[in-house]
Short mmCIF file of N, CA and C in Angstrom, two decimals:
data_model
loop_
_atom_site.label_atom_id
_atom_site.label_comp_id
_atom_site.label_asym_id
_atom_site.label_seq_id
_atom_site.Cartn_x
_atom_site.Cartn_y
_atom_site.Cartn_z
N MET A 1 106.56 105.71 131.61
CA MET A 1 106.42 105.50 130.17
C MET A 1 107.77 105.04 129.63
N SER A 2 107.74 103.98 128.82
CA SER A 2 108.98 103.44 128.26
C SER A 2 109.54 104.38 127.19
N THR A 3 110.78 104.17 126.83
CA THR A 3 111.43 104.99 125.82
C THR A 3 110.72 104.85 124.47
N ILE A 4 110.33 103.63 124.13
CA ILE A 4 109.63 103.40 122.86
C ILE A 4 108.30 104.13 122.86
N ALA A 5 107.58 104.07 123.97
CA ALA A 5 106.29 104.77 124.06
C ALA A 5 106.48 106.28 123.93
N LYS A 6 107.55 106.82 124.54
CA LYS A 6 107.82 108.25 124.44
C LYS A 6 108.12 108.65 122.99
N ILE A 7 108.93 107.84 122.31
CA ILE A 7 109.27 108.13 120.91
C ILE A 7 108.01 108.09 120.06
N PHE A 8 107.16 107.07 120.28
CA PHE A 8 105.92 106.96 119.53
C PHE A 8 105.03 108.18 119.78
N ALA A 9 104.94 108.64 121.03
CA ALA A 9 104.11 109.80 121.37
C ALA A 9 104.62 111.06 120.66
N VAL A 10 105.95 111.24 120.61
CA VAL A 10 106.54 112.40 119.93
C VAL A 10 106.24 112.34 118.43
N ILE A 11 106.36 111.16 117.82
CA ILE A 11 106.07 111.01 116.39
C ILE A 11 104.60 111.30 116.13
N LEU A 12 103.71 110.80 117.00
CA LEU A 12 102.28 111.03 116.84
C LEU A 12 101.95 112.52 116.92
N ILE A 13 102.50 113.22 117.89
CA ILE A 13 102.25 114.66 118.05
C ILE A 13 102.81 115.42 116.84
N ALA A 14 104.00 115.06 116.38
CA ALA A 14 104.59 115.74 115.22
C ALA A 14 103.75 115.52 113.98
N THR A 15 103.22 114.30 113.80
CA THR A 15 102.36 114.02 112.66
C THR A 15 101.09 114.84 112.73
N GLN A 16 100.49 114.96 113.92
CA GLN A 16 99.27 115.75 114.07
C GLN A 16 99.54 117.22 113.78
N LEU A 17 100.67 117.75 114.24
CA LEU A 17 100.99 119.15 113.98
C LEU A 17 101.24 119.37 112.50
N THR A 18 101.92 118.42 111.84
CA THR A 18 102.15 118.52 110.41
C THR A 18 100.83 118.49 109.66
N ALA A 19 99.94 117.58 110.07
CA ALA A 19 98.63 117.48 109.41
C ALA A 19 97.85 118.77 109.57
N ARG A 20 97.89 119.39 110.77
CA ARG A 20 97.19 120.65 110.97
C ARG A 20 97.77 121.75 110.11
N GLY A 21 99.10 121.75 109.94
CA GLY A 21 99.74 122.75 109.10
C GLY A 21 99.37 122.60 107.64
N ASN A 22 98.96 121.40 107.24
CA ASN A 22 98.57 121.14 105.86
C ASN A 22 97.06 121.22 105.69
N ALA A 23 96.33 121.67 106.70
CA ALA A 23 94.87 121.67 106.66
C ALA A 23 94.34 122.89 105.91
N ILE A 24 93.26 122.67 105.18
CA ILE A 24 92.54 123.76 104.55
C ILE A 24 91.35 124.06 105.43
N GLU A 25 91.15 125.33 105.75
CA GLU A 25 90.01 125.75 106.56
C GLU A 25 88.89 126.15 105.61
N PHE A 26 87.97 125.21 105.36
CA PHE A 26 86.87 125.47 104.44
C PHE A 26 85.86 126.43 105.06
N SER A 27 85.20 127.21 104.21
CA SER A 27 84.17 128.15 104.63
C SER A 27 83.06 128.11 103.59
N ALA A 28 81.82 128.31 104.03
CA ALA A 28 80.70 128.35 103.10
C ALA A 28 80.14 129.76 102.98
N VAL A 29 80.93 130.75 103.41
CA VAL A 29 80.48 132.15 103.35
C VAL A 29 80.92 132.75 102.01
N LEU A 30 79.94 133.16 101.22
CA LEU A 30 80.22 133.75 99.91
C LEU A 30 80.64 135.21 100.06
N HIS A 31 81.67 135.60 99.34
CA HIS A 31 82.15 136.98 99.30
C HIS A 31 81.91 137.51 97.90
N GLU A 32 81.45 138.75 97.81
CA GLU A 32 81.23 139.38 96.50
C GLU A 32 82.49 140.08 96.04
N PHE A 33 82.71 140.05 94.73
CA PHE A 33 83.73 140.90 94.13
C PHE A 33 83.26 141.28 92.73
N ARG A 34 83.79 142.37 92.24
CA ARG A 34 83.36 142.89 90.94
C ARG A 34 84.51 142.80 89.94
N GLY A 35 84.13 142.47 88.73
CA GLY A 35 85.10 142.43 87.64
C GLY A 35 84.42 142.86 86.36
N GLU A 36 84.91 143.93 85.76
CA GLU A 36 84.35 144.47 84.53
C GLU A 36 82.84 144.72 84.64
N GLY A 37 82.43 145.25 85.79
CA GLY A 37 81.03 145.62 86.00
C GLY A 37 80.11 144.47 86.38
N ILE A 38 80.66 143.26 86.52
CA ILE A 38 79.86 142.10 86.88
C ILE A 38 80.15 141.73 88.33
N VAL A 39 79.09 141.38 89.09
CA VAL A 39 79.26 140.94 90.47
C VAL A 39 79.42 139.42 90.49
N TYR A 40 80.51 138.96 91.07
CA TYR A 40 80.79 137.53 91.20
C TYR A 40 80.74 137.16 92.68
N HIS A 41 80.55 135.87 92.93
CA HIS A 41 80.58 135.36 94.30
C HIS A 41 81.66 134.29 94.38
N ARG A 42 82.45 134.36 95.44
CA ARG A 42 83.49 133.36 95.63
C ARG A 42 83.62 133.01 97.11
N LEU A 43 84.23 131.89 97.35
CA LEU A 43 84.55 131.45 98.70
C LEU A 43 86.03 131.70 98.93
N ILE A 44 86.39 132.01 100.15
CA ILE A 44 87.80 132.21 100.49
C ILE A 44 88.14 131.23 101.61
N PHE A 45 89.13 130.39 101.36
CA PHE A 45 89.59 129.41 102.35
C PHE A 45 90.99 129.80 102.81
N ARG A 46 91.38 129.27 103.93
CA ARG A 46 92.72 129.50 104.48
C ARG A 46 93.50 128.19 104.34
N ASP A 47 94.72 128.29 103.82
CA ASP A 47 95.61 127.15 103.66
C ASP A 47 96.99 127.56 104.15
N ASP A 48 97.21 127.37 105.45
CA ASP A 48 98.46 127.76 106.10
C ASP A 48 98.71 129.25 105.88
N LYS A 49 99.71 129.63 105.10
CA LYS A 49 100.03 131.05 104.88
C LYS A 49 99.47 131.56 103.56
N GLN A 50 98.54 130.81 103.00
CA GLN A 50 97.93 131.20 101.73
C GLN A 50 96.42 131.29 101.87
N ASN A 51 95.83 132.08 101.00
CA ASN A 51 94.38 132.08 100.84
C ASN A 51 94.06 131.32 99.57
N ILE A 52 92.93 130.65 99.57
CA ILE A 52 92.43 129.99 98.37
C ILE A 52 91.15 130.69 97.98
N PHE A 53 91.06 131.08 96.72
CA PHE A 53 89.84 131.68 96.18
C PHE A 53 89.18 130.65 95.28
N TYR A 54 87.87 130.49 95.44
CA TYR A 54 87.13 129.50 94.66
C TYR A 54 85.73 130.01 94.36
N GLN A 55 85.32 129.94 93.10
CA GLN A 55 83.97 130.33 92.70
C GLN A 55 83.15 129.08 92.44
N PRO A 56 82.20 128.77 93.34
CA PRO A 56 81.35 127.60 93.10
C PRO A 56 80.44 127.86 91.91
N PRO A 57 79.90 126.81 91.31
CA PRO A 57 78.97 127.02 90.19
C PRO A 57 77.79 127.89 90.63
N ALA A 58 77.33 128.75 89.76
CA ALA A 58 76.22 129.66 90.07
C ALA A 58 74.98 128.87 90.46
N GLY A 59 74.37 129.27 91.56
CA GLY A 59 73.14 128.66 92.02
C GLY A 59 73.31 127.39 92.82
N TRP A 60 74.54 126.95 93.07
CA TRP A 60 74.76 125.74 93.86
C TRP A 60 74.87 126.13 95.33
N GLY A 61 74.22 125.39 96.21
CA GLY A 61 74.31 125.62 97.65
C GLY A 61 75.62 125.06 98.20
N CYS A 62 76.13 125.70 99.25
CA CYS A 62 77.41 125.30 99.85
C CYS A 62 77.25 125.08 101.35
N SER A 63 77.90 124.06 101.86
CA SER A 63 78.01 123.87 103.31
C SER A 63 79.41 123.34 103.58
N ALA A 64 80.00 123.76 104.69
CA ALA A 64 81.38 123.40 105.00
C ALA A 64 81.48 122.69 106.33
N SER A 65 82.46 121.79 106.42
CA SER A 65 82.83 121.17 107.68
C SER A 65 84.33 121.33 107.82
N ASP A 66 84.91 120.73 108.84
CA ASP A 66 86.34 120.88 109.06
C ASP A 66 87.18 120.43 107.87
N SER A 67 86.77 119.35 107.23
CA SER A 67 87.65 118.78 106.22
C SER A 67 87.07 118.73 104.82
N GLN A 68 85.88 119.31 104.62
CA GLN A 68 85.33 119.28 103.27
C GLN A 68 84.32 120.39 103.02
N LEU A 69 84.12 120.65 101.75
CA LEU A 69 83.09 121.57 101.28
C LEU A 69 82.11 120.75 100.48
N ARG A 70 80.83 120.88 100.76
CA ARG A 70 79.78 120.14 100.04
C ARG A 70 79.01 121.14 99.20
N LEU A 71 78.78 120.79 97.94
CA LEU A 71 78.07 121.65 96.99
C LEU A 71 76.88 120.88 96.43
N VAL A 72 75.72 121.53 96.39
CA VAL A 72 74.51 120.87 95.89
C VAL A 72 73.87 121.75 94.82
N PRO A 73 73.73 121.22 93.59
CA PRO A 73 73.08 122.00 92.53
C PRO A 73 71.59 122.13 92.78
N ALA A 74 71.05 123.30 92.51
CA ALA A 74 69.61 123.55 92.72
C ALA A 74 68.79 122.72 91.74
N GLY A 75 67.70 122.15 92.25
CA GLY A 75 66.74 121.45 91.41
C GLY A 75 67.18 120.11 90.85
N LYS A 76 68.26 119.54 91.37
CA LYS A 76 68.75 118.25 90.88
C LYS A 76 68.81 117.27 92.05
N ALA A 77 67.86 116.33 92.06
CA ALA A 77 67.85 115.32 93.13
C ALA A 77 69.01 114.35 92.93
N PHE A 78 69.53 113.85 94.03
CA PHE A 78 70.60 112.84 94.03
C PHE A 78 71.88 113.34 93.37
N ALA A 79 72.15 114.63 93.46
CA ALA A 79 73.38 115.19 92.89
C ALA A 79 74.10 116.00 93.96
N GLU A 80 75.40 115.81 94.05
CA GLU A 80 76.21 116.62 94.96
C GLU A 80 77.67 116.54 94.56
N ALA A 81 78.39 117.57 94.96
CA ALA A 81 79.83 117.62 94.76
C ALA A 81 80.48 117.81 96.12
N GLN A 82 81.71 117.36 96.24
CA GLN A 82 82.49 117.54 97.46
C GLN A 82 83.90 117.94 97.09
N ILE A 83 84.46 118.79 97.91
CA ILE A 83 85.88 119.10 97.81
C ILE A 83 86.46 118.81 99.18
N ARG A 84 87.46 117.96 99.22
CA ARG A 84 88.08 117.61 100.50
C ARG A 84 89.59 117.48 100.28
N PHE A 85 90.31 117.32 101.37
CA PHE A 85 91.75 117.15 101.26
C PHE A 85 92.21 116.07 102.21
N VAL A 86 93.36 115.51 101.88
CA VAL A 86 94.04 114.54 102.73
C VAL A 86 95.44 115.08 102.93
N ALA A 87 95.84 115.32 104.18
CA ALA A 87 97.19 115.81 104.45
C ALA A 87 98.21 114.72 104.12
N MET A 88 99.28 115.11 103.44
CA MET A 88 100.34 114.18 103.07
C MET A 88 101.68 114.82 103.39
N GLU A 89 102.45 114.15 104.23
CA GLU A 89 103.76 114.69 104.57
C GLU A 89 104.69 114.64 103.36
N ASN A 90 104.66 113.51 102.65
CA ASN A 90 105.48 113.35 101.45
C ASN A 90 104.56 113.12 100.26
N PRO A 91 104.76 113.85 99.17
CA PRO A 91 103.89 113.68 98.01
C PRO A 91 104.03 112.29 97.41
N ILE A 92 102.91 111.76 96.94
CA ILE A 92 102.91 110.46 96.28
C ILE A 92 102.87 110.73 94.78
N PRO A 93 103.85 110.24 94.02
CA PRO A 93 103.81 110.48 92.58
C PRO A 93 102.58 109.80 91.97
N LEU A 94 101.95 110.47 91.03
CA LEU A 94 100.77 109.90 90.38
C LEU A 94 101.22 109.01 89.21
N ASP A 95 101.95 107.96 89.56
CA ASP A 95 102.42 107.02 88.55
C ASP A 95 101.37 105.93 88.32
N GLU A 96 101.70 104.93 87.54
CA GLU A 96 100.75 103.87 87.19
C GLU A 96 100.24 103.12 88.43
N LYS A 97 101.13 102.87 89.38
CA LYS A 97 100.75 102.15 90.60
C LYS A 97 99.76 102.98 91.43
N ALA A 98 100.06 104.27 91.59
CA ALA A 98 99.16 105.16 92.35
C ALA A 98 97.82 105.31 91.62
N ALA A 99 97.86 105.43 90.29
CA ALA A 99 96.63 105.56 89.51
C ALA A 99 95.75 104.34 89.68
N SER A 100 96.35 103.17 89.68
CA SER A 100 95.58 101.93 89.88
C SER A 100 94.94 101.90 91.26
N ALA A 101 95.68 102.33 92.28
CA ALA A 101 95.14 102.36 93.65
C ALA A 101 94.01 103.38 93.77
N LEU A 102 94.15 104.54 93.13
CA LEU A 102 93.10 105.55 93.17
C LEU A 102 91.85 105.09 92.44
N THR A 103 92.04 104.38 91.33
CA THR A 103 90.89 103.83 90.60
C THR A 103 90.14 102.85 91.48
N GLN A 104 90.86 101.98 92.18
CA GLN A 104 90.21 101.03 93.09
C GLN A 104 89.49 101.76 94.22
N GLN A 105 90.07 102.85 94.68
CA GLN A 105 89.43 103.66 95.74
C GLN A 105 88.10 104.22 95.24
N VAL A 106 88.05 104.68 94.00
CA VAL A 106 86.81 105.21 93.43
C VAL A 106 85.77 104.10 93.30
N ILE A 107 86.19 102.92 92.85
CA ILE A 107 85.27 101.79 92.73
C ILE A 107 84.67 101.45 94.10
N LYS A 108 85.51 101.40 95.12
CA LYS A 108 85.05 101.05 96.48
C LYS A 108 84.18 102.15 97.08
N SER A 109 84.26 103.38 96.56
CA SER A 109 83.48 104.49 97.13
C SER A 109 82.05 104.54 96.62
N ALA A 110 81.70 103.64 95.71
CA ALA A 110 80.31 103.61 95.22
C ALA A 110 79.39 103.34 96.42
N PRO A 111 78.20 103.93 96.43
CA PRO A 111 77.31 103.75 97.57
C PRO A 111 77.04 102.27 97.87
N PRO A 112 76.82 101.94 99.15
CA PRO A 112 76.53 100.55 99.52
C PRO A 112 75.34 100.03 98.71
N GLY A 113 75.47 98.80 98.26
CA GLY A 113 74.40 98.18 97.48
C GLY A 113 74.43 98.51 96.00
N SER A 114 75.41 99.30 95.57
CA SER A 114 75.52 99.65 94.14
C SER A 114 75.84 98.40 93.32
N GLN A 115 75.37 98.41 92.09
CA GLN A 115 75.61 97.30 91.18
C GLN A 115 76.23 97.83 89.90
N GLN A 116 76.81 96.92 89.15
CA GLN A 116 77.37 97.23 87.83
C GLN A 116 78.33 98.43 87.87
N VAL A 117 79.19 98.45 88.87
CA VAL A 117 80.18 99.52 88.97
C VAL A 117 81.22 99.33 87.87
N ALA A 118 81.43 100.36 87.07
CA ALA A 118 82.37 100.27 85.96
C ALA A 118 83.12 101.59 85.79
N ILE A 119 84.35 101.50 85.31
CA ILE A 119 85.15 102.69 85.03
C ILE A 119 84.81 103.18 83.62
N VAL A 120 84.44 104.45 83.51
CA VAL A 120 84.12 105.07 82.23
C VAL A 120 85.38 105.64 81.59
N SER A 121 86.20 106.34 82.43
CA SER A 121 87.44 106.92 81.90
C SER A 121 88.44 107.16 83.02
N GLU A 122 89.70 107.22 82.64
CA GLU A 122 90.81 107.57 83.53
C GLU A 122 91.70 108.53 82.75
N VAL A 123 91.98 109.70 83.33
CA VAL A 123 92.78 110.70 82.61
C VAL A 123 93.84 111.26 83.55
N GLN A 124 95.09 111.19 83.11
CA GLN A 124 96.18 111.75 83.88
C GLN A 124 96.50 113.15 83.36
N ASN A 125 96.54 114.12 84.28
CA ASN A 125 96.88 115.52 83.97
C ASN A 125 95.99 116.14 82.91
N GLY A 126 94.72 115.75 82.88
CA GLY A 126 93.76 116.33 81.95
C GLY A 126 93.37 117.74 82.33
N LEU A 127 93.50 118.07 83.60
CA LEU A 127 93.22 119.41 84.10
C LEU A 127 94.28 119.70 85.15
N LEU A 128 95.14 120.66 84.90
CA LEU A 128 96.18 121.00 85.87
C LEU A 128 95.67 122.12 86.77
N LEU A 129 95.92 121.99 88.03
CA LEU A 129 95.49 122.98 89.01
C LEU A 129 96.73 123.52 89.71
N GLY A 130 97.09 124.76 89.40
CA GLY A 130 98.31 125.34 89.98
C GLY A 130 99.55 124.56 89.59
N ASN A 131 99.57 124.01 88.38
CA ASN A 131 100.69 123.20 87.87
C ASN A 131 100.96 121.96 88.71
N ASN A 132 99.97 121.49 89.47
CA ASN A 132 100.10 120.27 90.26
C ASN A 132 99.56 119.09 89.45
N PRO A 133 100.20 117.92 89.58
CA PRO A 133 99.74 116.75 88.83
C PRO A 133 98.34 116.31 89.28
N THR A 134 97.57 115.78 88.33
CA THR A 134 96.21 115.34 88.62
C THR A 134 95.94 113.98 87.99
N PHE A 135 94.92 113.33 88.54
CA PHE A 135 94.44 112.07 87.98
C PHE A 135 92.93 112.05 88.19
N GLU A 136 92.18 111.83 87.11
CA GLU A 136 90.72 111.83 87.21
C GLU A 136 90.16 110.48 86.80
N VAL A 137 89.19 110.01 87.60
CA VAL A 137 88.49 108.76 87.32
C VAL A 137 87.00 109.08 87.23
N VAL A 138 86.35 108.60 86.17
CA VAL A 138 84.90 108.69 86.06
C VAL A 138 84.37 107.27 86.09
N ALA A 139 83.44 107.01 87.00
CA ALA A 139 82.85 105.68 87.15
C ALA A 139 81.34 105.77 86.99
N SER A 140 80.73 104.65 86.62
CA SER A 140 79.27 104.58 86.57
C SER A 140 78.83 103.44 87.48
N TYR A 141 77.60 103.53 87.97
CA TYR A 141 77.06 102.48 88.81
C TYR A 141 75.54 102.58 88.81
N LYS A 142 74.91 101.51 89.23
CA LYS A 142 73.46 101.47 89.31
C LYS A 142 73.09 101.40 90.79
N ALA A 143 72.17 102.28 91.21
CA ALA A 143 71.70 102.30 92.59
C ALA A 143 70.25 102.78 92.59
N MET A 144 69.45 102.25 93.48
CA MET A 144 68.04 102.65 93.60
C MET A 144 67.31 102.55 92.27
N GLY A 145 67.72 101.60 91.42
CA GLY A 145 67.07 101.40 90.14
C GLY A 145 67.44 102.41 89.06
N GLU A 146 68.44 103.28 89.34
CA GLU A 146 68.84 104.30 88.36
C GLU A 146 70.33 104.23 88.09
N ARG A 147 70.73 104.77 86.96
CA ARG A 147 72.14 104.85 86.58
C ARG A 147 72.73 106.16 87.09
N PHE A 148 73.91 106.08 87.69
CA PHE A 148 74.63 107.24 88.20
C PHE A 148 76.03 107.28 87.62
N GLN A 149 76.63 108.48 87.65
CA GLN A 149 78.04 108.62 87.32
C GLN A 149 78.72 109.44 88.40
N ARG A 150 79.99 109.16 88.58
CA ARG A 150 80.80 109.88 89.58
C ARG A 150 82.15 110.21 88.97
N SER A 151 82.53 111.47 89.10
CA SER A 151 83.85 111.92 88.68
C SER A 151 84.65 112.24 89.95
N VAL A 152 85.88 111.75 90.00
CA VAL A 152 86.77 112.07 91.12
C VAL A 152 88.09 112.54 90.55
N LEU A 153 88.44 113.79 90.86
CA LEU A 153 89.70 114.39 90.41
C LEU A 153 90.63 114.49 91.62
N PHE A 154 91.78 113.83 91.53
CA PHE A 154 92.80 113.87 92.58
C PHE A 154 93.88 114.86 92.16
N VAL A 155 94.23 115.78 93.05
CA VAL A 155 95.25 116.78 92.77
C VAL A 155 96.31 116.68 93.85
N ASN A 156 97.54 116.39 93.47
CA ASN A 156 98.64 116.33 94.43
C ASN A 156 99.27 117.71 94.56
N ALA A 157 98.87 118.44 95.60
CA ALA A 157 99.42 119.77 95.89
C ALA A 157 100.44 119.63 97.02
N PRO A 158 101.29 120.62 97.23
CA PRO A 158 102.27 120.53 98.31
C PRO A 158 101.60 120.28 99.67
N GLY A 159 101.99 119.19 100.32
CA GLY A 159 101.51 118.88 101.67
C GLY A 159 100.13 118.26 101.75
N LYS A 160 99.46 118.08 100.61
CA LYS A 160 98.10 117.53 100.67
C LYS A 160 97.67 117.00 99.32
N GLN A 161 96.66 116.17 99.36
CA GLN A 161 96.00 115.75 98.13
C GLN A 161 94.58 116.30 98.17
N LEU A 162 94.21 117.07 97.16
CA LEU A 162 92.85 117.59 97.05
C LEU A 162 92.02 116.60 96.25
N VAL A 163 90.76 116.45 96.65
CA VAL A 163 89.85 115.54 95.96
C VAL A 163 88.58 116.31 95.61
N PHE A 164 88.30 116.42 94.32
CA PHE A 164 87.10 117.07 93.81
C PHE A 164 86.19 115.97 93.27
N GLN A 165 85.02 115.79 93.87
CA GLN A 165 84.14 114.68 93.50
C GLN A 165 82.75 115.19 93.16
N LEU A 166 82.19 114.67 92.08
CA LEU A 166 80.83 114.98 91.66
C LEU A 166 80.10 113.68 91.41
N SER A 167 78.89 113.54 91.98
CA SER A 167 78.05 112.37 91.75
C SER A 167 76.65 112.84 91.38
N SER A 168 76.05 112.18 90.37
CA SER A 168 74.68 112.53 89.97
C SER A 168 74.09 111.41 89.12
N ARG A 169 72.78 111.54 88.86
CA ARG A 169 72.16 110.65 87.88
C ARG A 169 72.89 110.82 86.56
N LYS A 170 72.96 109.74 85.80
CA LYS A 170 73.65 109.80 84.51
C LYS A 170 73.01 110.85 83.60
N SER A 171 71.68 110.98 83.66
CA SER A 171 70.98 111.93 82.79
C SER A 171 71.34 113.39 83.10
N ASP A 172 71.77 113.69 84.33
CA ASP A 172 72.15 115.05 84.72
C ASP A 172 73.66 115.29 84.66
N PHE A 173 74.42 114.22 84.50
CA PHE A 173 75.86 114.28 84.75
C PHE A 173 76.61 115.25 83.85
N GLU A 174 76.41 115.20 82.55
CA GLU A 174 77.23 116.02 81.64
C GLU A 174 77.13 117.51 81.94
N ALA A 175 75.92 118.02 82.13
CA ALA A 175 75.76 119.46 82.40
C ALA A 175 76.36 119.83 83.76
N LEU A 176 76.13 118.99 84.77
CA LEU A 176 76.69 119.27 86.10
C LEU A 176 78.21 119.15 86.09
N TYR A 177 78.73 118.18 85.36
CA TYR A 177 80.17 117.98 85.24
C TYR A 177 80.84 119.21 84.63
N ARG A 178 80.25 119.73 83.55
CA ARG A 178 80.83 120.93 82.91
C ARG A 178 80.85 122.11 83.89
N ALA A 179 79.75 122.31 84.64
CA ALA A 179 79.69 123.42 85.60
C ALA A 179 80.69 123.24 86.73
N PHE A 180 80.80 122.02 87.25
CA PHE A 180 81.73 121.77 88.36
C PHE A 180 83.17 121.88 87.89
N ARG A 181 83.46 121.34 86.73
CA ARG A 181 84.83 121.41 86.19
C ARG A 181 85.23 122.86 85.94
N ALA A 182 84.32 123.67 85.41
CA ALA A 182 84.62 125.09 85.20
C ALA A 182 84.90 125.78 86.53
N SER A 183 84.19 125.38 87.59
CA SER A 183 84.43 125.99 88.90
C SER A 183 85.80 125.59 89.45
N ILE A 184 86.23 124.37 89.18
CA ILE A 184 87.55 123.92 89.65
C ILE A 184 88.64 124.81 89.06
N LEU A 185 88.45 125.26 87.84
CA LEU A 185 89.45 126.12 87.19
C LEU A 185 89.58 127.48 87.88
N THR A 186 88.61 127.86 88.74
CA THR A 186 88.71 129.13 89.45
C THR A 186 89.53 129.00 90.74
N TRP A 187 89.89 127.77 91.14
CA TRP A 187 90.65 127.53 92.38
C TRP A 187 92.00 128.20 92.24
N GLU A 188 92.31 129.10 93.17
CA GLU A 188 93.56 129.87 93.07
C GLU A 188 94.16 130.11 94.44
N TRP A 189 95.45 129.74 94.57
CA TRP A 189 96.19 130.00 95.80
C TRP A 189 96.86 131.37 95.68
N GLN A 190 96.81 132.17 96.75
CA GLN A 190 97.52 133.44 96.80
C GLN A 190 98.10 133.60 98.20
N GLU A 191 99.28 134.19 98.25
CA GLU A 191 99.89 134.46 99.56
C GLU A 191 98.97 135.36 100.37
N ALA A 192 98.73 134.99 101.63
CA ALA A 192 97.88 135.81 102.51
C ALA A 192 98.64 137.06 102.90
N PRO A 193 97.96 138.21 102.98
CA PRO A 193 98.64 139.43 103.41
C PRO A 193 99.13 139.29 104.85
N SER A 194 100.27 139.86 105.12
CA SER A 194 100.82 139.83 106.50
C SER A 194 99.96 140.67 107.41
N SER A 195 99.73 140.14 108.64
CA SER A 195 98.91 140.94 109.58
C SER A 195 99.73 141.57 110.66
#
């Protein structure tokens, strides 16, 4: 193996280890807790040396994979939310250039065959999560003969970018958006107890 190949292999391994260290271990197992006599349900994720507590909207189904959590509201066809992360070694400032790139990313993420894709709104730091900068894009599009809306909230947290996405029919969007946004506000990092 040449010296250049060895250096490349070391960089690749270091990047993979860094990415794993920045990984969130999603879970779809609900845990109960009580507060002021009320029983709540929350999910607990692992993020390196921290735990993340998150309360999904009441009545929404959850399923988890390695890199994302999928949430589906009961009784609403063609509606789903996702929470995922992208490991980032160096944080990207959410400046005008990054905001423009993220907006284009949302436009390109419309389902294949979508028509009339348009940006409804763009908001910088409209919702702060753990004092981390955010950028939210809401887009509309037409698919399968119906109007849809999609909200994508980007959160630049240490070592990763979190992405909270909700897609639904336009007629269902406002109520689902309020429920999903309220659930995002429950996202909380806490130091994991030493074992």
